[in-house]
Coordinates of C-alpha atoms and ligand atoms in Angstrom, one line a residue:
M1 CA 3.3 -69.7 -26.6
S2 CA 3.7 -72.2 -29.4
N3 CA 0.8 -73.7 -31.2
I4 CA 0.2 -76.4 -33.7
D5 CA -2.7 -76.4 -36.1
T6 CA -4.4 -79.6 -37.1
E7 CA -7.4 -79.9 -39.3
H8 CA -10.0 -79.3 -36.6
S9 CA -8.3 -77.9 -33.6
Q10 CA -5.4 -75.7 -32.6
E11 CA -3.0 -77.0 -29.9
F12 CA -1.3 -74.6 -27.5
E13 CA 1.4 -75.1 -25.0
Y14 CA 1.3 -73.5 -21.6
K15 CA 4.2 -71.3 -20.6
A16 CA 7.0 -73.0 -18.6
E17 CA 6.0 -71.4 -15.3
M18 CA 2.3 -72.3 -15.8
K19 CA 3.3 -75.9 -16.6
Q20 CA 5.2 -76.2 -13.3
L21 CA 2.3 -74.7 -11.4
L22 CA -0.2 -77.0 -13.0
H23 CA 2.0 -80.0 -12.3
L24 CA 2.0 -79.1 -8.7
I25 CA -1.8 -78.6 -8.7
V26 CA -2.5 -81.9 -10.5
H27 CA -0.1 -84.0 -8.4
S28 CA -1.0 -82.9 -4.9
L29 CA -3.3 -83.9 -2.2
Y30 CA -5.8 -81.5 -0.9
T31 CA -7.5 -80.7 2.4
H32 CA -10.5 -78.9 0.8
P33 CA -11.1 -80.2 -2.7
E34 CA -14.7 -78.9 -2.6
V35 CA -13.3 -75.4 -3.1
F36 CA -13.3 -76.1 -6.9
L37 CA -17.1 -75.7 -6.8
R38 CA -16.9 -72.3 -5.1
E39 CA -14.4 -71.1 -7.7
L40 CA -16.5 -72.3 -10.7
I41 CA -19.6 -70.7 -9.3
S42 CA -17.8 -67.5 -8.6
N43 CA -16.5 -67.3 -12.2
A44 CA -20.0 -68.1 -13.5
S45 CA -21.4 -65.4 -11.2
D46 CA -18.9 -62.9 -12.5
A47 CA -19.8 -63.8 -16.0
L48 CA -23.5 -63.3 -15.3
N49 CA -22.8 -59.9 -13.6
K50 CA -21.0 -58.8 -16.7
V51 CA -23.8 -59.7 -19.0
R52 CA -26.4 -58.0 -16.7
F53 CA -24.3 -54.9 -16.7
Q54 CA -24.1 -54.9 -20.5
Q55 CA -27.9 -55.3 -20.6
L56 CA -28.3 -52.3 -18.3
T57 CA -26.0 -50.2 -20.4
D58 CA -28.2 -50.9 -23.5
R59 CA -25.7 -52.9 -25.3
N60 CA -26.9 -55.3 -27.9
I61 CA -26.4 -58.9 -26.6
L62 CA -27.0 -62.4 -27.8
N63 CA -30.2 -64.1 -26.5
P64 CA -31.3 -61.1 -24.4
D65 CA -34.3 -63.1 -23.0
V66 CA -32.3 -66.1 -21.6
P67 CA -32.6 -66.0 -17.8
L68 CA -29.5 -65.3 -15.8
R69 CA -28.8 -68.5 -13.9
I70 CA -26.3 -71.3 -13.1
N71 CA -27.2 -74.9 -13.8
I72 CA -25.3 -77.8 -12.3
A73 CA -25.9 -81.3 -13.7
L74 CA -24.5 -84.4 -12.1
D75 CA -24.4 -88.1 -13.1
A76 CA -23.4 -90.4 -10.2
E77 CA -23.3 -93.4 -12.5
E78 CA -21.0 -91.8 -15.0
Q79 CA -19.2 -89.8 -12.3
T80 CA -19.6 -86.6 -14.3
F81 CA -20.0 -83.0 -13.3
S82 CA -21.1 -80.0 -15.4
I83 CA -21.8 -76.4 -14.7
T84 CA -23.5 -74.0 -17.2
D85 CA -24.0 -70.3 -17.0
S86 CA -25.8 -67.9 -19.3
G87 CA -23.1 -65.3 -18.6
V88 CA -20.9 -63.2 -20.9
G89 CA -19.0 -66.2 -22.3
M90 CA -15.5 -66.1 -23.7
T91 CA -13.9 -65.2 -27.0
K92 CA -11.0 -67.2 -28.4
S93 CA -8.5 -64.7 -27.1
D94 CA -10.2 -64.9 -23.6
L95 CA -9.6 -68.6 -23.7
I96 CA -6.0 -68.2 -24.5
D97 CA -5.1 -65.1 -22.4
R98 CA -7.4 -65.6 -19.4
I99 CA -7.9 -69.3 -19.0
G100 CA -4.5 -70.3 -20.6
T101 CA -2.3 -68.0 -18.6
V102 CA -2.3 -67.2 -14.9
A103 CA -0.2 -66.7 -11.8
S104 CA 2.5 -64.4 -10.8
S105 CA 5.9 -65.7 -10.0
G106 CA 5.1 -65.3 -6.3
T107 CA 2.3 -67.9 -6.6
L108 CA 4.6 -70.5 -8.1
E109 CA 7.2 -70.0 -5.4
F110 CA 4.6 -70.2 -2.7
F111 CA 3.3 -73.5 -4.0
Q112 CA 6.8 -74.9 -4.5
R113 CA 7.6 -74.1 -0.9
L114 CA 4.5 -76.0 0.3
K115 CA 5.6 -78.9 -1.8
T116 CA 9.2 -79.0 -0.5
E117 CA 7.9 -78.7 3.1
N118 CA 5.7 -81.6 2.3
K119 CA 2.6 -79.9 3.5
P120 CA -0.8 -81.0 2.1
F121 CA -2.3 -78.3 -0.1
D122 CA -5.2 -76.5 1.4
G123 CA -7.7 -76.1 -1.5
N124 CA -8.6 -72.7 -0.1
L125 CA -5.2 -71.4 -1.1
I126 CA -6.0 -71.9 -4.7
G127 CA -8.9 -69.5 -4.6
E128 CA -6.8 -66.9 -2.7
F129 CA -4.2 -66.9 -5.5
G130 CA -6.6 -66.1 -8.3
I131 CA -6.0 -69.3 -10.1
G132 CA -9.5 -70.4 -9.4
F133 CA -10.4 -72.2 -12.6
Y134 CA -7.5 -74.6 -12.3
S135 CA -8.8 -75.8 -9.0
V136 CA -10.8 -78.2 -11.1
F137 CA -7.7 -80.3 -11.5
M138 CA -8.0 -81.2 -7.8
V139 CA -11.0 -83.4 -8.8
T140 CA -10.5 -84.3 -12.5
D141 CA -7.8 -85.2 -15.0
K142 CA -9.4 -83.6 -18.0
V143 CA -11.6 -80.5 -18.5
T144 CA -13.8 -79.3 -21.4
I145 CA -15.1 -75.8 -21.7
Q146 CA -17.7 -74.9 -24.3
T147 CA -18.4 -71.2 -24.6
R148 CA -19.9 -68.5 -26.7
H149 CA -19.4 -64.8 -26.1
A150 CA -22.4 -62.5 -25.6
D151 CA -21.6 -60.4 -28.7
P152 CA -24.3 -61.2 -31.3
D153 CA -21.7 -62.0 -34.0
S154 CA -19.5 -64.3 -31.8
I155 CA -18.8 -67.9 -32.5
G156 CA -18.6 -70.9 -30.3
Y157 CA -15.4 -72.6 -29.1
Q158 CA -14.4 -75.7 -27.3
W159 CA -11.4 -75.7 -25.0
E160 CA -9.8 -78.8 -23.6
S161 CA -6.9 -79.6 -21.4
T162 CA -5.5 -82.4 -19.2
G163 CA -3.7 -79.7 -17.2
E164 CA -0.4 -81.3 -18.1
G165 CA 1.3 -79.2 -20.8
K166 CA -1.1 -78.3 -23.5
F167 CA -4.6 -77.2 -24.3
T168 CA -6.6 -77.3 -27.5
I169 CA -9.2 -74.9 -28.9
E170 CA -11.6 -75.7 -31.7
E171 CA -14.6 -73.9 -33.2
I172 CA -18.0 -75.6 -32.5
P173 CA -21.5 -74.6 -33.3
L174 CA -23.3 -73.2 -30.1
E175 CA -26.7 -71.5 -30.1
E176 CA -26.6 -69.7 -26.8
R177 CA -24.3 -67.3 -25.1
G178 CA -22.5 -68.5 -22.0
T179 CA -20.2 -71.1 -20.7
K180 CA -20.5 -74.8 -19.9
I181 CA -17.6 -76.5 -18.1
F182 CA -17.7 -80.3 -17.7
F183 CA -15.5 -83.2 -16.7
K184 CA -15.4 -86.8 -15.3
L185 CA -14.5 -86.9 -11.6
K186 CA -11.5 -88.7 -10.4
D187 CA -12.3 -91.7 -8.2
D188 CA -11.3 -90.1 -5.0
A189 CA -13.6 -87.1 -5.8
K190 CA -16.6 -89.0 -7.1
D191 CA -18.8 -87.7 -4.2
F192 CA -19.1 -84.5 -6.2
S193 CA -21.4 -86.3 -8.5
D194 CA -23.9 -86.7 -5.7
D195 CA -26.7 -84.1 -5.5
D196 CA -26.8 -83.8 -1.7
R197 CA -23.0 -83.4 -1.4
V198 CA -22.9 -80.6 -4.0
K199 CA -25.9 -78.8 -2.5
G200 CA -24.2 -78.9 0.9
V201 CA -21.1 -77.3 -0.5
I202 CA -23.1 -74.6 -2.3
K203 CA -24.9 -73.8 0.9
K204 CA -21.6 -73.5 2.7
Y205 CA -19.7 -71.4 0.2
S206 CA -22.0 -69.9 -2.3
N207 CA -25.3 -69.2 -0.5
F208 CA -25.0 -65.5 -1.2
A209 CA -24.3 -65.7 -5.0
D210 CA -26.3 -63.1 -6.8
F211 CA -27.9 -65.6 -9.2
P212 CA -30.0 -68.7 -8.7
I213 CA -28.0 -71.9 -8.8
Y214 CA -29.9 -75.0 -9.8
V215 CA -28.8 -78.6 -8.9
G216 CA -30.9 -81.3 -10.6
G217 CA -33.5 -78.6 -11.4
E218 CA -33.8 -77.4 -7.8
E219 CA -32.8 -73.9 -6.7
V220 CA -30.2 -74.3 -3.9
N221 CA -29.1 -70.8 -2.8
T222 CA -31.7 -68.9 -0.9
I223 CA -30.2 -66.0 1.0
S224 CA -29.3 -62.8 -0.7
A225 CA -28.6 -59.1 0.0
L226 CA -27.9 -59.8 3.6
W227 CA -27.0 -56.1 4.1
H228 CA -30.6 -55.1 3.6
K229 CA -31.7 -57.0 6.7
N230 CA -31.8 -55.4 10.1
K231 CA -28.7 -55.8 12.2
N232 CA -30.5 -57.9 14.8
E233 CA -32.1 -60.2 12.2
I234 CA -28.7 -61.5 11.1
T235 CA -27.0 -64.3 13.0
E236 CA -23.3 -64.1 13.6
E237 CA -23.0 -67.3 11.7
E238 CA -24.8 -65.9 8.7
R239 CA -22.6 -62.8 8.7
T240 CA -19.4 -64.9 9.0
E241 CA -20.5 -67.1 6.1
F242 CA -21.2 -64.0 4.0
Y243 CA -17.8 -62.6 4.8
K244 CA -16.1 -65.9 3.8
F245 CA -18.1 -65.8 0.6
I246 CA -17.2 -62.3 -0.5
S247 CA -13.6 -62.3 0.7
N248 CA -12.4 -65.8 -0.1
D249 CA -11.0 -65.8 3.4
Y250 CA -11.5 -68.9 5.5
N251 CA -11.1 -67.4 8.8
P252 CA -13.9 -65.4 10.5
P253 CA -13.4 -61.6 10.4
L254 CA -11.8 -59.6 13.2
G255 CA -14.8 -57.3 13.2
H256 CA -17.5 -55.7 11.1
L257 CA -19.5 -52.6 10.6
H258 CA -23.1 -52.7 9.5
L259 CA -24.3 -49.3 8.3
S260 CA -27.7 -48.1 7.2
I261 CA -27.3 -44.4 6.4
E262 CA -30.2 -42.1 5.5
G263 CA -30.0 -38.4 4.8
R264 CA -27.6 -36.4 2.7
V265 CA -26.7 -39.7 1.1
N266 CA -28.4 -43.0 1.3
F267 CA -26.7 -46.4 1.5
K268 CA -26.4 -49.6 3.3
A269 CA -23.1 -51.3 3.8
L270 CA -21.6 -54.4 5.4
I271 CA -17.9 -54.0 5.9
F272 CA -15.5 -56.5 7.4
F273 CA -12.0 -56.3 8.9
P274 CA -10.0 -59.4 8.1
D275 CA -8.4 -61.3 11.0
T276 CA -5.2 -61.9 9.1
P277 CA -3.9 -60.6 5.8
P278 CA -4.5 -62.7 2.7
L279 CA -1.5 -64.7 1.7
N280 CA -1.1 -62.7 -1.5
Y281 CA -1.1 -59.4 0.3
F282 CA 2.0 -58.1 -1.5
R283 CA 0.5 -55.1 -3.2
V284 CA -2.5 -52.8 -2.5
E285 CA -3.7 -53.6 -6.0
D286 CA -4.3 -57.2 -5.0
L287 CA -6.7 -56.4 -2.2
R288 CA -10.3 -56.8 -2.9
S289 CA -12.0 -54.0 -0.9
L290 CA -15.6 -53.1 -1.4
H291 CA -18.2 -54.2 -4.0
L292 CA -20.6 -51.6 -5.2
Y293 CA -24.3 -52.4 -5.6
S294 CA -27.1 -50.1 -6.8
S295 CA -30.5 -51.1 -5.5
R296 CA -29.4 -54.7 -4.9
I297 CA -27.9 -55.0 -8.4
F298 CA -24.2 -55.6 -8.5
I299 CA -22.4 -52.8 -10.3
Q300 CA -18.7 -53.1 -9.6
D301 CA -16.2 -55.4 -8.1
D302 CA -13.5 -54.0 -5.9
C303 CA -14.6 -50.4 -6.2
K304 CA -11.6 -48.3 -5.3
E305 CA -13.5 -45.0 -5.2
L306 CA -15.4 -46.0 -2.1
L307 CA -12.4 -45.9 0.3
P308 CA -9.1 -44.2 0.5
E309 CA -6.3 -46.5 -0.4
Y310 CA -5.0 -46.9 3.2
L311 CA -8.3 -48.6 4.1
H312 CA -8.4 -51.0 1.2
F313 CA -7.7 -54.0 3.5
V314 CA -11.4 -54.2 4.5
S315 CA -13.9 -56.1 2.4
G316 CA -17.6 -55.9 2.0
V317 CA -20.5 -54.4 0.1
V318 CA -22.0 -51.0 -0.3
D319 CA -25.5 -50.7 -1.8
T320 CA -27.0 -47.3 -2.7
E321 CA -30.2 -46.0 -4.3
D322 CA -28.5 -42.7 -5.1
L323 CA -26.7 -44.0 -8.2
P324 CA -28.5 -45.0 -11.5
L325 CA -28.4 -48.7 -12.3
N326 CA -26.5 -48.1 -15.5
V327 CA -23.7 -46.2 -13.9
S328 CA -20.4 -46.4 -15.7
R329 CA -16.9 -46.6 -14.3
E330 CA -16.3 -43.0 -15.4
V331 CA -19.3 -41.9 -13.4
T332 CA -18.3 -43.8 -10.3
Q333 CA -14.9 -42.2 -10.5
S334 CA -16.2 -38.6 -10.4
S335 CA -19.6 -38.9 -8.8
P336 CA -20.3 -36.6 -5.8
V337 CA -22.5 -39.4 -4.4
M338 CA -19.5 -41.7 -4.3
A339 CA -17.4 -39.0 -2.6
K340 CA -20.1 -38.6 0.1
I341 CA -20.3 -42.3 0.7
K342 CA -16.6 -42.5 0.9
D343 CA -16.5 -39.8 3.6
V344 CA -19.1 -41.4 5.7
I345 CA -17.5 -44.9 5.5
T346 CA -14.1 -43.6 6.2
G347 CA -15.3 -41.8 9.3
R348 CA -17.2 -44.8 10.6
I349 CA -14.2 -47.1 10.1
L350 CA -12.0 -44.7 12.0
S351 CA -14.5 -44.5 14.8
L352 CA -14.6 -48.3 15.1
L353 CA -10.8 -48.4 15.2
E354 CA -10.7 -45.6 17.8
D355 CA -13.2 -47.7 19.8
W356 CA -10.9 -50.7 19.6
A357 CA -7.8 -48.7 20.5
E358 CA -9.6 -47.4 23.6
N359 CA -11.6 -50.4 24.8
E360 CA -10.2 -53.5 23.1
S361 CA -6.5 -52.9 22.9
E362 CA -5.5 -56.4 22.0
K363 CA -7.8 -56.4 19.0
Y364 CA -6.4 -53.1 17.9
E365 CA -2.9 -54.3 18.3
K366 CA -3.7 -57.3 16.2
F367 CA -5.2 -55.2 13.5
F368 CA -2.3 -52.8 13.6
K369 CA 0.3 -55.6 13.4
N370 CA -1.4 -57.1 10.4
F371 CA -2.5 -54.0 8.4
G372 CA -0.4 -51.2 9.9
L373 CA 1.9 -51.0 7.0
L374 CA -0.9 -49.9 4.7
F375 CA -3.0 -48.1 7.3
K376 CA -0.1 -45.9 8.5
T377 CA 0.2 -44.3 5.1
G378 CA -3.1 -42.6 5.8
A379 CA -1.5 -40.2 8.2
G380 CA 0.5 -38.8 5.3
S381 CA -2.2 -38.8 2.7
D382 CA -5.6 -38.1 4.3
F383 CA -5.4 -34.5 5.5
A384 CA -9.0 -34.3 6.5
N385 CA -8.6 -37.1 9.1
R386 CA -4.9 -36.4 9.8
D387 CA -5.3 -35.9 13.6
R388 CA -7.4 -38.9 14.1
L389 CA -5.0 -41.0 12.1
I390 CA -2.0 -39.8 14.0
N391 CA -3.6 -40.7 17.2
L392 CA -4.2 -44.2 15.8
L393 CA -0.5 -44.7 15.0
R394 CA 1.4 -47.1 17.1
F395 CA 5.2 -47.5 17.3
E396 CA 7.7 -49.8 18.9
S397 CA 9.7 -48.1 21.5
S398 CA 12.8 -48.4 23.7
K399 CA 10.5 -48.9 26.7
A400 CA 8.2 -51.5 25.1
E401 CA 9.3 -55.0 24.5
K402 CA 9.8 -56.1 20.9
G403 CA 6.5 -56.5 19.1
K404 CA 4.6 -54.3 21.6
F405 CA 3.4 -50.8 20.7
T406 CA 3.0 -47.4 22.1
S407 CA 1.1 -44.4 20.9
L408 CA 2.3 -40.8 20.7
K409 CA -0.2 -39.9 23.5
E410 CA 1.3 -42.5 25.8
Y411 CA 4.8 -41.3 24.9
V412 CA 3.9 -37.7 25.8
D413 CA 2.1 -38.7 29.0
G414 CA 5.2 -40.5 30.1
M415 CA 7.6 -37.7 29.4
P416 CA 9.5 -36.1 32.3
E417 CA 8.7 -32.4 32.8
D418 CA 12.0 -31.1 31.5
Q419 CA 11.8 -33.1 28.2
T420 CA 10.6 -30.9 25.4
E421 CA 11.0 -33.1 22.4
I422 CA 9.7 -36.5 21.2
Y423 CA 12.7 -38.6 20.3
Y424 CA 12.7 -41.3 17.6
L425 CA 15.3 -43.5 15.9
S426 CA 14.7 -45.1 12.5
G427 CA 16.2 -48.2 11.1
D428 CA 15.6 -51.3 9.1
N429 CA 14.4 -53.4 12.0
R430 CA 14.3 -53.6 15.8
D431 CA 17.6 -55.3 16.2
A432 CA 19.4 -52.7 14.1
V433 CA 18.0 -49.7 16.0
E434 CA 18.7 -51.4 19.3
R435 CA 22.4 -51.6 18.3
N436 CA 22.6 -47.9 17.3
P437 CA 25.2 -46.1 19.5
S438 CA 23.0 -43.0 19.5
L439 CA 20.7 -44.8 22.0
E440 CA 23.4 -45.1 24.7
Y441 CA 22.7 -41.6 26.2
F442 CA 18.9 -42.1 26.2
R443 CA 19.2 -45.5 27.8
K444 CA 21.4 -44.2 30.5
K445 CA 19.1 -41.3 31.2
D446 CA 16.0 -43.5 30.9
I447 CA 14.5 -41.4 28.2
E448 CA 12.0 -43.2 25.9
V449 CA 12.9 -43.3 22.2
L450 CA 10.3 -44.4 19.6
F451 CA 11.5 -46.9 17.0
F452 CA 10.5 -46.2 13.4
V453 CA 11.2 -49.6 11.9
D454 CA 9.1 -49.8 8.8
A455 CA 9.0 -48.0 5.6
A456 CA 5.6 -46.3 6.2
D457 CA 7.0 -44.8 9.4
V458 CA 9.8 -43.1 7.5
F459 CA 7.5 -41.7 5.0
N460 CA 5.3 -40.3 7.7
I461 CA 8.1 -38.4 9.4
P462 CA 7.9 -35.4 7.2
H463 CA 4.1 -35.1 8.0
L464 CA 4.7 -35.6 11.7
H465 CA 6.5 -32.4 12.6
E466 CA 5.1 -32.3 16.1
Y467 CA 2.6 -33.9 18.3
D468 CA 0.8 -32.0 21.2
G469 CA 3.1 -29.0 20.5
K470 CA 6.3 -31.1 20.9
P471 CA 8.6 -31.5 17.9
L472 CA 9.6 -35.0 16.8
K473 CA 13.3 -35.3 16.6
S474 CA 15.6 -38.1 15.4
I475 CA 18.2 -38.9 18.0
E476 CA 20.7 -39.2 15.2
K477 CA 20.7 -35.5 14.7
A478 CA 23.5 -33.4 16.1
D479 CA 21.4 -30.7 17.8
I480 CA 19.9 -32.7 20.6
D481 CA 19.5 -31.0 23.9
F482 CA 21.8 -33.2 26.0
K483 CA 21.9 -32.6 29.8
P484 CA 25.3 -32.7 31.4
D485 CA 26.1 -35.9 33.3
E486 CA 26.4 -35.2 37.0
D487 CA 27.6 -38.7 37.8
S488 CA 31.0 -38.6 36.2
P489 CA 31.9 -35.0 35.4
N490 CA 35.6 -35.5 35.9
D491 CA 36.0 -38.7 34.0
T492 CA 36.8 -37.0 30.8
L493 CA 39.7 -35.3 28.9
S494 CA 40.8 -31.7 29.4
E495 CA 39.4 -29.2 27.0
D496 CA 42.8 -28.7 25.3
D497 CA 43.4 -32.4 24.8
I498 CA 39.9 -32.8 23.2
K499 CA 40.5 -29.8 21.0
S500 CA 43.8 -30.9 19.6
L501 CA 42.6 -34.5 19.1
I502 CA 39.6 -33.2 17.3
S503 CA 41.6 -31.0 15.0
F504 CA 43.9 -34.0 14.3
F505 CA 40.8 -36.1 13.4
N506 CA 39.5 -33.3 11.2
E507 CA 42.9 -33.1 9.3
Q508 CA 42.9 -36.9 8.7
L509 CA 39.3 -37.2 7.6
G510 CA 39.2 -34.0 5.6
D511 CA 36.2 -34.0 3.2
K512 CA 34.8 -37.3 4.5
V513 CA 33.0 -35.6 7.3
E514 CA 31.2 -32.3 7.9
D515 CA 32.9 -32.0 11.3
V516 CA 34.3 -33.9 14.2
V517 CA 33.0 -33.0 17.7
A518 CA 33.1 -34.3 21.3
S519 CA 30.1 -36.5 22.0
K520 CA 27.6 -36.1 24.8
R521 CA 25.4 -39.0 23.6
L522 CA 27.9 -41.9 23.7
V523 CA 28.4 -44.0 26.8
D524 CA 30.0 -47.3 25.7
S525 CA 31.0 -46.6 22.1
A526 CA 34.1 -44.7 21.1
A527 CA 32.6 -43.0 18.1
T528 CA 29.5 -42.5 16.0
L529 CA 28.2 -40.6 13.0
V530 CA 25.3 -38.2 13.4
V531 CA 23.4 -36.0 11.0
G532 CA 23.8 -32.3 11.0
A533 CA 20.8 -30.2 12.2
S534 CA 19.6 -29.6 8.6
G535 CA 20.6 -33.0 7.2
M536 CA 18.1 -35.7 6.1
D537 CA 17.3 -38.5 8.5
R538 CA 19.6 -41.4 7.6
Q539 CA 16.8 -44.0 7.1
M540 CA 15.0 -41.4 4.9
E541 CA 18.1 -41.0 2.9
R542 CA 18.4 -44.7 2.3
M543 CA 14.7 -44.9 1.3
M544 CA 15.1 -42.1 -1.2
K545 CA 18.1 -43.8 -2.7
M546 CA 16.2 -47.1 -3.0
M547 CA 13.5 -45.3 -4.8
G548 CA 16.0 -44.0 -7.3
G549 CA 15.9 -40.4 -6.0
Q550 CA 18.9 -38.2 -7.0
I551 CA 20.1 -37.0 -3.7
G552 CA 23.6 -35.9 -2.8
E553 CA 25.1 -38.0 0.0
S554 CA 24.9 -35.6 2.9
K555 CA 28.0 -35.4 5.0
K556 CA 27.9 -36.6 8.6
I557 CA 29.4 -35.3 11.8
L558 CA 31.8 -37.7 13.6
E559 CA 31.3 -37.7 17.3
I560 CA 34.0 -39.1 19.5
N561 CA 33.5 -40.1 23.1
P562 CA 35.9 -38.2 25.5
T563 CA 35.2 -40.7 28.3
H564 CA 36.1 -43.7 26.3
P565 CA 39.5 -45.4 27.2
L566 CA 40.5 -45.6 23.5
I567 CA 39.9 -41.9 22.9
K568 CA 41.8 -41.1 26.1
N569 CA 44.7 -43.2 24.9
L570 CA 44.7 -41.5 21.6
A571 CA 44.7 -38.0 23.1
Q572 CA 47.6 -38.9 25.3
L573 CA 49.5 -40.4 22.4
H574 CA 48.8 -37.4 20.3
R575 CA 50.1 -35.1 23.0
S576 CA 53.4 -37.0 23.3
K577 CA 54.0 -38.2 19.7
S578 CA 51.7 -36.5 17.3
D579 CA 53.3 -38.1 14.2
E580 CA 52.7 -41.8 15.2
A581 CA 51.3 -43.7 12.2
I582 CA 48.9 -45.6 14.4
L583 CA 47.1 -42.4 15.3
K584 CA 46.2 -41.9 11.7
S585 CA 45.1 -45.5 11.3
C586 CA 42.9 -45.2 14.4
A587 CA 41.2 -42.1 13.2
L588 CA 40.3 -43.7 9.9
Q589 CA 39.3 -47.0 11.6
L590 CA 36.9 -45.2 14.0
Y591 CA 35.3 -43.4 11.1
E592 CA 34.9 -46.4 9.0
G593 CA 33.7 -48.5 11.9
A594 CA 30.9 -46.0 12.4
L595 CA 30.1 -46.2 8.7
L596 CA 29.9 -49.9 9.0
I597 CA 27.4 -49.8 11.9
D598 CA 25.3 -47.4 9.8
G599 CA 25.3 -49.9 6.9
N600 CA 27.0 -47.4 4.7
M601 CA 30.5 -48.8 4.2
E602 CA 31.0 -49.3 0.5
T603 CA 34.4 -51.1 0.3
P604 CA 35.4 -53.1 3.4
T605 CA 38.9 -54.0 1.9
D606 CA 40.8 -51.0 3.3
F607 CA 39.0 -51.3 6.6
V608 CA 40.1 -55.0 7.0
A609 CA 43.6 -54.3 5.8
R610 CA 44.0 -51.5 8.4
M611 CA 42.5 -53.7 11.1
T612 CA 45.0 -56.4 10.4
D613 CA 47.8 -53.8 10.6
I614 CA 46.6 -52.5 14.0
M615 CA 46.2 -56.1 15.4
E616 CA 49.7 -56.9 14.2
Q617 CA 51.1 -53.8 16.1
A618 CA 49.1 -54.7 19.2
T619 CA 50.5 -58.2 19.3
R620 CA 54.1 -57.3 18.4
Ligands
LIG1 P1 -9.9 -65.3 -11.6 O1 -11.4 -65.7 -11.5 O2 -9.3 -65.1 -10.2 O3 -9.6 -64.2 -12.5 P2 -9.8 -67.9 -12.9 O4 -8.6 -68.8 -13.2 O5 -10.8 -68.5 -12.0 O6 -9.2 -66.6 -12.2 O7 -10.4 -67.4 -14.2 C1 -9.6 -66.7 -15.2 C2 -10.5 -65.9 -16.1 O8 -11.2 -66.7 -17.0 C3 -11.6 -65.1 -15.4 O9 -11.1 -63.9 -14.9 C4 -12.6 -64.9 -16.6 O10 -12.1 -63.8 -17.4 C5 -12.5 -66.2 -17.3 N1 -13.6 -67.1 -17.0 C6 -13.5 -68.1 -16.1 N2 -14.7 -68.8 -16.0 C7 -15.5 -68.1 -16.8 C8 -16.9 -68.2 -17.1 N3 -17.7 -69.2 -16.6 N4 -17.5 -67.3 -18.0 C9 -16.7 -66.4 -18.6 N5 -15.4 -66.2 -18.3 C10 -14.8 -67.0 -17.4

């Protein structure tokens, strides 16, 4: 960041990416411009929470007696808007690092895409992307912030920006701690200088804010600590509004849990399951999860200790009397009270999911589709609830249409009596596994195969040795219990022909393969590669490599199909003219073709050159 000093103020330039993002925000049309108000109130409320927390932890702060509140002042004539909070305020470096810099590269890309697709911007998105403050540029061209940090020896600053490329910071005298943000509204947003309009928006978005909000001297928000009410005293509408308020989601939730627990541990909780994942659901760290309160006082945002990571997609509040008010982060991390609360909440969430799975399968499928990727990791990490979690897993399967799921229980219930193993096939996606030649035998015999098509499935395999006493087995492994095919027992090569063709293939391929064997699994394909009984599942191997693991490439077994016309031709040719060059080419070509299907071919050049040769001979 470059900066230029003048006599009074310092000028800073936004980083290039930030400039682009701001340009998009400033020059767009919005469907929900009123969201700026929610974002400013939420920032003010965070700042007030921080100061209250400092007060509780006995820290010396500036103006300890100033009430914690938010004031909004409007002037319809002048078209101006101002919001003042008595919160923690900002230092100069906060103004530069927190206000002056935002947004991950993903955010910019997302906004650019909306722009190229010519879609109007939904103001709600701005809040979701954690660039809340800049939503003011939906309604104004120039913003001023005056702020003084709560440290007694802090000084006041004024920050100004038109959102175009630069911002300025100058020192100003300020008596009180906190932050005032003010601006003149654009003409098309002048309704936000009207008291009633602003009060309406606050009731809609910020009714549950923890601090009183005054507009024109009148307190607007009235409802608080909804979770302390009795379940039947809360209307669905209230609950939904509360969810929207704490989660920044604009869809109603998929479901909720309202807990009031007394006994070994005491707490109240209101927990919501989002209907759809937030747009910025790239990483678990971005999820907001549960807020911790102690006797109605906000303690901690996004408290990771209240839930295992695989449940961090829920949002809500937990309020307990069992923790002291001045509890520090260190205490919440190691407190036995927290551990007990976590156990109870985890159990209740799993019970609710079990109930959906049993009685509301569509709802459960929707949940699983949206949050399965994270949720599934629980089966490998939460040993105390392992069995419940395994029963809640859902998989795609060769007998379910794409996008539909089956459970391990359903799989086992549908197994014919003589089947002793649970079969699965892993791959990058449904289409890739559907094309895998290993499936041919199972299709023909009408045996169901589970499809493990996402990363979490692959990581769960090592934890899922068996279900209901039946081992899980990859159909890419060599040691599958194939039943002989009664339909076409004669349509195959003689033992001798197979043996000599196999030893020829072995000579040609040498170190490339662990072995060459006659296949019982292939129906339509001529050859495929499988993993030895002790080898690592192919998808697993790829994942390990992607994660930078040092694993030796395990050699594969090449299976050739003795009923395939090409293999028969080759056997015949080998019997009559074992030194034909085409035999050697075909052996290599079949091997490399199988590699190609696996996605493991490193250099296609030889493969293509050989194919050209073979075609030339075939057309001679
Ligand atoms: P987010 O709130 O998602 O972090 P914002 O762009 O809304 O993103 O705000 C950036 C940061 O600026 C906040 O995290 C906070 O540190 C600081 N900030 C914004 N408004 C205030 C305020 N009223 N008082 C103190 N700090 C604030």
